[in-house]
Structures are given as structure tokens and as C-alpha cells.
């Protein structure tokens, strides 16, 4: 399920406030290259250094339909996907995703309308690529969860290690790729403890606003 995402096909940055779609793309055997997951968002920042995209409540979400397998029955294997998608929307709490350009991860935080929630979610993935409709990447299953205590000390744990192992057991992830993902997790952990960007950033500039309209999917969002 591992393949490379192409270089930027849109060189002009998105303006603050523009609606975009974030997509995770994979190659699914006979179906070829396709969208695995997509979520609409609103651009807060897009420049040479960072992309920041917020998904308010109600933002459109698309995920592959099919019978779930693996841990918690959450994974839809390529053989179980019929090519259709479930239409959904972002629920719970608005999320802000910060991607340092070129990094193999994005950092997610949730804001409940009053405060930022304590967990920092580091999504391991291919570096984002700017497209005419938003940003493309490729999710790598394994994630890192960080939390800072009152004294400023960080604690870090991994999430979905069992799902990555399941993919490896099914032959969908090679041992070399699995090792690369794990090394990326170690690099992300180092970035947390070092206080690298965006762990040292002022997130108040990216606080979701309650009057933001929920962005919807653009036309041809599933064109790979």
C-alpha cells in the first residue's frame, strides 16, 4: 500500500480562508491509485514553511466503504473495498492540522471552543503536496501522541502499532517500509522533546472560530 505522492502541481499558495480538501492516497491493487480518506478544511496558513488547515464541525469527510478487519474492525482492506465511499462529516471537536513543509508528519490539535485539548497528535505520513483542490499525502497508520505536563515536560506514546502490524502480517506493508515508519516515529518523538516547530509555536493564532462555515467537498475530490 506504499507509493510516492507526486510533487506540487499547484505552485501558488492558498489564501487564508479558502476551502480545501486533505486527501490520503494509496495504490489499491487492481483499482490502482485512489483516495483512501478525505476531509475538507479551511486554510489558515500556506507558505514556504508551513501549511495550517482547520476542519470545523460539519466539514465533509469521505472514507472507503467496506467490511472492517483487523484491530477493532476499523481497517478496510483493499480486497474488501468496492470502490465506493461513506459520506460523513467532522464531528466532536474542531481540529487544526499543522504541517511543517517537507516533514513526514502533521501535528493535530483539537479546540473545544474554550481551550486546546491536552493531546498533540502527530500523524505520520508523506509530506503534503499542494494540489489544485488542497493537499495530498499518504497516511502511514502509526501515530504519535504527545502531552505536556504543568512543568513543561513531555510524555510520548504510540498509537495504532497493532494496525501497522496487521498490515505487515497481511503483506500490505513491507518490513523495510514498516521500519522506515518506525524510524519516522522516533524522529517525531525527538522533535517533540526538542521543542521543534510547531511544538514551540503560538497556536492562539490558529484557534478555530465558531462562525466558520463547514467546508464541503470540491468537485472531483476523488480524482486520483
PDB file of C-alpha atoms in Angstrom:
ATOM      1  CA  UNK A   1       0.000   0.000   0.000  1.00  0.00           C
ATOM      2  CA  UNK A   2       3.033   2.277  -0.123  1.00  0.00           C
ATOM      3  CA  UNK A   3       3.720   4.574  -3.055  1.00  0.00           C
ATOM      4  CA  UNK A   4       5.006   8.084  -3.538  1.00  0.00           C
ATOM      5  CA  UNK A   5       2.872  11.183  -3.876  1.00  0.00           C
ATOM      6  CA  UNK A   6       3.807  13.431  -6.806  1.00  0.00           C
ATOM      7  CA  UNK A   7       5.426  16.841  -6.464  1.00  0.00           C
ATOM      8  CA  UNK A   8       3.328  20.003  -6.133  1.00  0.00           C
ATOM      9  CA  UNK A   9       1.033  20.567  -9.093  1.00  0.00           C
ATOM     10  CA  UNK A  10      -0.103  23.957  -7.786  1.00  0.00           C
ATOM     11  CA  UNK A  11       2.706  26.406  -7.045  1.00  0.00           C
ATOM     12  CA  UNK A  12       0.551  29.309  -5.872  1.00  0.00           C
ATOM     13  CA  UNK A  13      -0.244  29.130  -2.133  1.00  0.00           C
ATOM     14  CA  UNK A  14      -3.847  29.052  -0.975  1.00  0.00           C
ATOM     15  CA  UNK A  15      -5.203  32.205   0.588  1.00  0.00           C
ATOM     16  CA  UNK A  16      -6.277  32.245   4.224  1.00  0.00           C
ATOM     17  CA  UNK A  17      -9.938  31.253   4.422  1.00  0.00           C
ATOM     18  CA  UNK A  18     -10.016  29.153   1.248  1.00  0.00           C
ATOM     19  CA  UNK A  19     -11.761  25.781   1.419  1.00  0.00           C
ATOM     20  CA  UNK A  20      -9.606  22.792   0.523  1.00  0.00           C
ATOM     21  CA  UNK A  21      -9.594  19.018   0.835  1.00  0.00           C
ATOM     22  CA  UNK A  22      -6.899  16.946   2.519  1.00  0.00           C
ATOM     23  CA  UNK A  23      -6.565  13.523   0.915  1.00  0.00           C
ATOM     24  CA  UNK A  24      -4.646  10.342   1.716  1.00  0.00           C
ATOM     25  CA  UNK A  25      -3.836   8.419  -1.474  1.00  0.00           C
ATOM     26  CA  UNK A  26      -2.715   4.806  -1.919  1.00  0.00           C
ATOM     27  CA  UNK A  27      -2.466   2.224  -4.676  1.00  0.00           C
ATOM     28  CA  UNK A  28      -5.182  -0.418  -4.268  1.00  0.00           C
ATOM     29  CA  UNK A  29      -4.106  -3.318  -6.464  1.00  0.00           C
ATOM     30  CA  UNK A  30      -6.421  -3.658  -9.480  1.00  0.00           C
ATOM     31  CA  UNK A  31      -8.197  -0.390  -8.629  1.00  0.00           C
ATOM     32  CA  UNK A  32      -4.935   1.470  -8.981  1.00  0.00           C
ATOM     33  CA  UNK A  33      -4.241   4.779  -7.320  1.00  0.00           C
ATOM     34  CA  UNK A  34      -7.207   6.080  -5.331  1.00  0.00           C
ATOM     35  CA  UNK A  35      -8.253   8.223  -2.402  1.00  0.00           C
ATOM     36  CA  UNK A  36      -8.253   6.317   0.865  1.00  0.00           C
ATOM     37  CA  UNK A  37      -9.613   9.115   3.064  1.00  0.00           C
ATOM     38  CA  UNK A  38     -10.543  12.755   2.541  1.00  0.00           C
ATOM     39  CA  UNK A  39     -11.559  15.611   4.821  1.00  0.00           C
ATOM     40  CA  UNK A  40     -12.469  19.165   3.917  1.00  0.00           C
ATOM     41  CA  UNK A  41     -10.876  22.088   5.697  1.00  0.00           C
ATOM     42  CA  UNK A  42     -10.258  25.803   5.761  1.00  0.00           C
ATOM     43  CA  UNK A  43      -6.752  27.164   5.121  1.00  0.00           C
ATOM     44  CA  UNK A  44      -5.315  29.288   7.906  1.00  0.00           C
ATOM     45  CA  UNK A  45      -1.717  29.497   6.618  1.00  0.00           C
ATOM     46  CA  UNK A  46       0.006  28.305   3.452  1.00  0.00           C
ATOM     47  CA  UNK A  47       3.553  29.455   2.714  1.00  0.00           C
ATOM     48  CA  UNK A  48       7.017  28.029   2.022  1.00  0.00           C
ATOM     49  CA  UNK A  49       7.423  26.885   5.623  1.00  0.00           C
ATOM     50  CA  UNK A  50       4.086  25.615   6.856  1.00  0.00           C
ATOM     51  CA  UNK A  51       0.528  24.701   5.928  1.00  0.00           C
ATOM     52  CA  UNK A  52      -2.188  25.033   8.554  1.00  0.00           C
ATOM     53  CA  UNK A  53      -5.681  23.703   7.832  1.00  0.00           C
ATOM     54  CA  UNK A  54      -8.665  23.612  10.207  1.00  0.00           C
ATOM     55  CA  UNK A  55     -11.673  21.299   9.953  1.00  0.00           C
ATOM     56  CA  UNK A  56     -14.625  22.819  11.845  1.00  0.00           C
ATOM     57  CA  UNK A  57     -17.646  20.807  12.879  1.00  0.00           C
ATOM     58  CA  UNK A  58     -19.630  19.651   9.878  1.00  0.00           C
ATOM     59  CA  UNK A  59     -16.647  19.638   7.468  1.00  0.00           C
ATOM     60  CA  UNK A  60     -17.188  16.992   4.812  1.00  0.00           C
ATOM     61  CA  UNK A  61     -15.472  13.614   5.289  1.00  0.00           C
ATOM     62  CA  UNK A  62     -15.171  10.675   2.904  1.00  0.00           C
ATOM     63  CA  UNK A  63     -13.835   7.243   3.788  1.00  0.00           C
ATOM     64  CA  UNK A  64     -13.782   3.936   1.966  1.00  0.00           C
ATOM     65  CA  UNK A  65     -16.809   1.712   2.415  1.00  0.00           C
ATOM     66  CA  UNK A  66     -16.441  -1.974   3.189  1.00  0.00           C
ATOM     67  CA  UNK A  67     -16.234  -4.627   5.868  1.00  0.00           C
ATOM     68  CA  UNK A  68     -13.775  -3.713   8.606  1.00  0.00           C
ATOM     69  CA  UNK A  69     -10.908  -6.030   9.508  1.00  0.00           C
ATOM     70  CA  UNK A  70      -8.014  -6.114  11.940  1.00  0.00           C
ATOM     71  CA  UNK A  71      -7.840  -4.491  15.384  1.00  0.00           C
ATOM     72  CA  UNK A  72     -11.204  -3.017  16.391  1.00  0.00           C
ATOM     73  CA  UNK A  73     -12.501  -3.953  12.917  1.00  0.00           C
ATOM     74  CA  UNK A  74     -11.520  -0.475  11.712  1.00  0.00           C
ATOM     75  CA  UNK A  75      -9.445  -1.336   8.647  1.00  0.00           C
ATOM     76  CA  UNK A  76     -10.945  -1.803   5.207  1.00  0.00           C
ATOM     77  CA  UNK A  77      -8.506  -3.983   3.281  1.00  0.00           C
ATOM     78  CA  UNK A  78      -8.085  -3.407  -0.469  1.00  0.00           C
ATOM     79  CA  UNK A  79      -9.870  -6.681  -1.220  1.00  0.00           C
ATOM     80  CA  UNK A  80     -12.881  -5.566   0.880  1.00  0.00           C
ATOM     81  CA  UNK A  81     -13.304  -2.185  -0.778  1.00  0.00           C
ATOM     82  CA  UNK A  82     -15.921  -1.961  -3.531  1.00  0.00           C
ATOM     83  CA  UNK A  83     -14.755   1.433  -4.768  1.00  0.00           C
ATOM     84  CA  UNK A  84     -17.470   3.442  -3.015  1.00  0.00           C
ATOM     85  CA  UNK A  85     -17.214   5.901  -0.141  1.00  0.00           C
ATOM     86  CA  UNK A  86     -19.153   6.683   3.004  1.00  0.00           C
ATOM     87  CA  UNK A  87     -20.266  10.309   3.142  1.00  0.00           C
ATOM     88  CA  UNK A  88     -19.755  11.729   6.610  1.00  0.00           C
ATOM     89  CA  UNK A  89     -18.875  14.975   8.378  1.00  0.00           C
ATOM     90  CA  UNK A  90     -16.374  16.013  11.025  1.00  0.00           C
ATOM     91  CA  UNK A  91     -17.902  15.707  14.492  1.00  0.00           C
ATOM     92  CA  UNK A  92     -16.896  16.111  18.112  1.00  0.00           C
ATOM     93  CA  UNK A  93     -14.404  18.979  18.296  1.00  0.00           C
ATOM     94  CA  UNK A  94     -12.825  21.154  15.576  1.00  0.00           C
ATOM     95  CA  UNK A  95      -9.292  20.084  14.648  1.00  0.00           C
ATOM     96  CA  UNK A  96      -6.326  22.111  13.392  1.00  0.00           C
ATOM     97  CA  UNK A  97      -3.605  20.368  11.400  1.00  0.00           C
ATOM     98  CA  UNK A  98      -0.144  21.922  11.108  1.00  0.00           C
ATOM     99  CA  UNK A  99       2.280  20.556   8.528  1.00  0.00           C
ATOM    100  CA  UNK A 100       5.873  21.830   8.546  1.00  0.00           C
ATOM    101  CA  UNK A 101       6.714  21.712   4.838  1.00  0.00           C
ATOM    102  CA  UNK A 102       8.812  18.670   3.957  1.00  0.00           C
ATOM    103  CA  UNK A 103       8.210  16.879   7.280  1.00  0.00           C
ATOM    104  CA  UNK A 104       6.913  13.314   7.239  1.00  0.00           C
ATOM    105  CA  UNK A 105       4.120  14.196   9.640  1.00  0.00           C
ATOM    106  CA  UNK A 106       1.489  16.738  10.554  1.00  0.00           C
ATOM    107  CA  UNK A 107       0.573  17.805  14.076  1.00  0.00           C
ATOM    108  CA  UNK A 108      -3.100  17.879  15.043  1.00  0.00           C
ATOM    109  CA  UNK A 109      -4.740  19.623  17.979  1.00  0.00           C
ATOM    110  CA  UNK A 110      -8.384  19.908  18.981  1.00  0.00           C
ATOM    111  CA  UNK A 111     -10.040  23.040  20.376  1.00  0.00           C
ATOM    112  CA  UNK A 112     -13.333  22.684  22.265  1.00  0.00           C
ATOM    113  CA  UNK A 113     -14.330  26.342  21.941  1.00  0.00           C
ATOM    114  CA  UNK A 114     -12.671  27.295  25.211  1.00  0.00           C
ATOM    115  CA  UNK A 115      -9.245  25.682  25.240  1.00  0.00           C
ATOM    116  CA  UNK A 116      -6.883  23.420  23.356  1.00  0.00           C
ATOM    117  CA  UNK A 117      -7.276  19.824  24.493  1.00  0.00           C
ATOM    118  CA  UNK A 118      -4.144  18.291  26.044  1.00  0.00           C
ATOM    119  CA  UNK A 119      -3.168  15.717  23.412  1.00  0.00           C
ATOM    120  CA  UNK A 120      -0.927  16.609  20.481  1.00  0.00           C
ATOM    121  CA  UNK A 121      -1.497  14.053  17.722  1.00  0.00           C
ATOM    122  CA  UNK A 122       1.413  13.523  15.320  1.00  0.00           C
ATOM    123  CA  UNK A 123       0.118  11.865  12.145  1.00  0.00           C
ATOM    124  CA  UNK A 124       2.949  10.069  10.343  1.00  0.00           C
ATOM    125  CA  UNK A 125       2.564  10.468   6.590  1.00  0.00           C
ATOM    126  CA  UNK A 126       4.227  11.520   3.371  1.00  0.00           C
ATOM    127  CA  UNK A 127       4.977  15.255   3.179  1.00  0.00           C
ATOM    128  CA  UNK A 128       1.946  17.183   1.966  1.00  0.00           C
ATOM    129  CA  UNK A 129       1.736  18.045  -1.709  1.00  0.00           C
ATOM    130  CA  UNK A 130      -0.237  21.078  -2.835  1.00  0.00           C
ATOM    131  CA  UNK A 131      -2.869  20.280  -5.485  1.00  0.00           C
ATOM    132  CA  UNK A 132      -5.486  22.401  -7.284  1.00  0.00           C
ATOM    133  CA  UNK A 133      -8.039  21.352  -4.641  1.00  0.00           C
ATOM    134  CA  UNK A 134      -5.933  21.148  -1.481  1.00  0.00           C
ATOM    135  CA  UNK A 135      -3.177  18.888  -0.200  1.00  0.00           C
ATOM    136  CA  UNK A 136      -2.404  15.220  -0.853  1.00  0.00           C
ATOM    137  CA  UNK A 137      -0.451  12.878   1.369  1.00  0.00           C
ATOM    138  CA  UNK A 138      -0.357   9.215   2.337  1.00  0.00           C
ATOM    139  CA  UNK A 139      -1.191   8.142   5.866  1.00  0.00           C
ATOM    140  CA  UNK A 140       1.250   5.632   7.390  1.00  0.00           C
ATOM    141  CA  UNK A 141      -1.097   4.201  10.069  1.00  0.00           C
ATOM    142  CA  UNK A 142       1.277   4.628  13.030  1.00  0.00           C
ATOM    143  CA  UNK A 143       0.788   7.818  15.058  1.00  0.00           C
ATOM    144  CA  UNK A 144       2.475   9.529  17.987  1.00  0.00           C
ATOM    145  CA  UNK A 145       0.557  11.075  20.891  1.00  0.00           C
ATOM    146  CA  UNK A 146       2.310  13.717  22.994  1.00  0.00           C
ATOM    147  CA  UNK A 147       1.203  15.525  26.125  1.00  0.00           C
ATOM    148  CA  UNK A 148       2.924  18.232  28.174  1.00  0.00           C
ATOM    149  CA  UNK A 149       2.538  18.462  31.951  1.00  0.00           C
ATOM    150  CA  UNK A 150       2.314  21.592  34.096  1.00  0.00           C
ATOM    151  CA  UNK A 151       6.120  21.690  34.436  1.00  0.00           C
ATOM    152  CA  UNK A 152       6.547  21.624  30.657  1.00  0.00           C
ATOM    153  CA  UNK A 153       7.759  18.019  30.465  1.00  0.00           C
ATOM    154  CA  UNK A 154       6.610  15.963  27.521  1.00  0.00           C
ATOM    155  CA  UNK A 155       5.364  12.374  27.598  1.00  0.00           C
ATOM    156  CA  UNK A 156       5.025  10.416  24.343  1.00  0.00           C
ATOM    157  CA  UNK A 157       3.270   7.207  23.356  1.00  0.00           C
ATOM    158  CA  UNK A 158       2.497   5.455  20.097  1.00  0.00           C
ATOM    159  CA  UNK A 159      -0.945   4.766  18.657  1.00  0.00           C
ATOM    160  CA  UNK A 160      -2.115   2.090  16.187  1.00  0.00           C
ATOM    161  CA  UNK A 161       1.015  -0.066  16.410  1.00  0.00           C
ATOM    162  CA  UNK A 162      -1.336  -3.062  16.243  1.00  0.00           C
ATOM    163  CA  UNK A 163      -2.851  -1.813  12.982  1.00  0.00           C
ATOM    164  CA  UNK A 164       0.576  -1.372  11.395  1.00  0.00           C
ATOM    165  CA  UNK A 165       1.493  -4.908  12.492  1.00  0.00           C
ATOM    166  CA  UNK A 166      -1.755  -6.199  10.989  1.00  0.00           C
ATOM    167  CA  UNK A 167      -0.949  -4.585   7.632  1.00  0.00           C
ATOM    168  CA  UNK A 168       2.544  -6.081   7.763  1.00  0.00           C
ATOM    169  CA  UNK A 169       1.164  -9.548   8.550  1.00  0.00           C
ATOM    170  CA  UNK A 170      -1.144  -9.258   5.536  1.00  0.00           C
ATOM    171  CA  UNK A 171       1.777  -8.326   3.307  1.00  0.00           C
ATOM    172  CA  UNK A 172       0.390  -4.846   2.631  1.00  0.00           C
ATOM    173  CA  UNK A 173       3.398  -3.160   4.241  1.00  0.00           C
ATOM    174  CA  UNK A 174       6.923  -4.468   3.694  1.00  0.00           C
ATOM    175  CA  UNK A 175       9.297  -4.896   6.612  1.00  0.00           C
ATOM    176  CA  UNK A 176      11.513  -2.182   5.130  1.00  0.00           C
ATOM    177  CA  UNK A 177       8.610   0.251   4.951  1.00  0.00           C
ATOM    178  CA  UNK A 178       7.475  -0.682   8.436  1.00  0.00           C
ATOM    179  CA  UNK A 179      10.983   0.015   9.759  1.00  0.00           C
ATOM    180  CA  UNK A 180      11.004   3.369   7.953  1.00  0.00           C
ATOM    181  CA  UNK A 181       7.680   4.317   9.552  1.00  0.00           C
ATOM    182  CA  UNK A 182       9.012   3.376  12.980  1.00  0.00           C
ATOM    183  CA  UNK A 183      12.138   5.477  12.412  1.00  0.00           C
ATOM    184  CA  UNK A 184       9.910   8.388  11.429  1.00  0.00           C
ATOM    185  CA  UNK A 185       8.039   7.935  14.711  1.00  0.00           C
ATOM    186  CA  UNK A 186      11.354   8.150  16.568  1.00  0.00           C
ATOM    187  CA  UNK A 187      12.233  11.344  14.669  1.00  0.00           C
ATOM    188  CA  UNK A 188       8.848  12.842  15.541  1.00  0.00           C
ATOM    189  CA  UNK A 189       9.401  11.932  19.193  1.00  0.00           C
ATOM    190  CA  UNK A 190      12.770  13.705  19.114  1.00  0.00           C
ATOM    191  CA  UNK A 191      11.108  16.784  17.597  1.00  0.00           C
ATOM    192  CA  UNK A 192       8.610  16.806  20.484  1.00  0.00           C
ATOM    193  CA  UNK A 193      11.279  16.636  23.190  1.00  0.00           C
ATOM    194  CA  UNK A 194      13.461  19.190  21.389  1.00  0.00           C
ATOM    195  CA  UNK A 195      10.564  21.637  21.245  1.00  0.00           C
ATOM    196  CA  UNK A 196      10.837  21.978  17.480  1.00  0.00           C
ATOM    197  CA  UNK A 197       8.163  23.744  15.425  1.00  0.00           C
ATOM    198  CA  UNK A 198       5.197  23.544  15.828  1.00  0.00           C
ATOM    199  CA  UNK A 199       5.598  22.362  19.423  1.00  0.00           C
ATOM    200  CA  UNK A 200       7.051  25.760  20.296  1.00  0.00           C
ATOM    201  CA  UNK A 201       4.528  27.779  18.258  1.00  0.00           C
ATOM    202  CA  UNK A 202       1.826  30.176  19.435  1.00  0.00           C
ATOM    203  CA  UNK A 203      -1.299  28.235  18.479  1.00  0.00           C
ATOM    204  CA  UNK A 204      -3.600  31.062  19.548  1.00  0.00           C
ATOM    205  CA  UNK A 205      -3.315  32.446  16.009  1.00  0.00           C
ATOM    206  CA  UNK A 206      -4.911  29.236  14.724  1.00  0.00           C
ATOM    207  CA  UNK A 207      -7.825  28.983  17.156  1.00  0.00           C
ATOM    208  CA  UNK A 208     -10.970  27.765  15.335  1.00  0.00           C
ATOM    209  CA  UNK A 209     -13.786  30.291  15.273  1.00  0.00           C
ATOM    210  CA  UNK A 210     -17.415  29.270  15.966  1.00  0.00           C
ATOM    211  CA  UNK A 211     -18.736  31.238  12.980  1.00  0.00           C
ATOM    212  CA  UNK A 212     -16.708  29.313  10.401  1.00  0.00           C
ATOM    213  CA  UNK A 213     -18.906  27.653   7.799  1.00  0.00           C
ATOM    214  CA  UNK A 214     -18.370  23.940   7.329  1.00  0.00           C
ATOM    215  CA  UNK A 215     -16.352  23.383   4.120  1.00  0.00           C
ATOM    216  CA  UNK A 216     -17.673  20.808   1.673  1.00  0.00           C
ATOM    217  CA  UNK A 217     -16.003  18.516  -0.846  1.00  0.00           C
ATOM    218  CA  UNK A 218     -14.888  20.130  -4.087  1.00  0.00           C
ATOM    219  CA  UNK A 219     -15.918  18.698  -7.437  1.00  0.00           C
ATOM    220  CA  UNK A 220     -13.847  15.669  -8.482  1.00  0.00           C
ATOM    221  CA  UNK A 221     -12.455  15.282  -4.974  1.00  0.00           C
ATOM    222  CA  UNK A 222     -11.930  11.565  -5.678  1.00  0.00           C
ATOM    223  CA  UNK A 223      -9.963  12.024  -8.905  1.00  0.00           C
ATOM    224  CA  UNK A 224      -6.554  10.434  -8.330  1.00  0.00           C
TER     225      UNK A 224
END
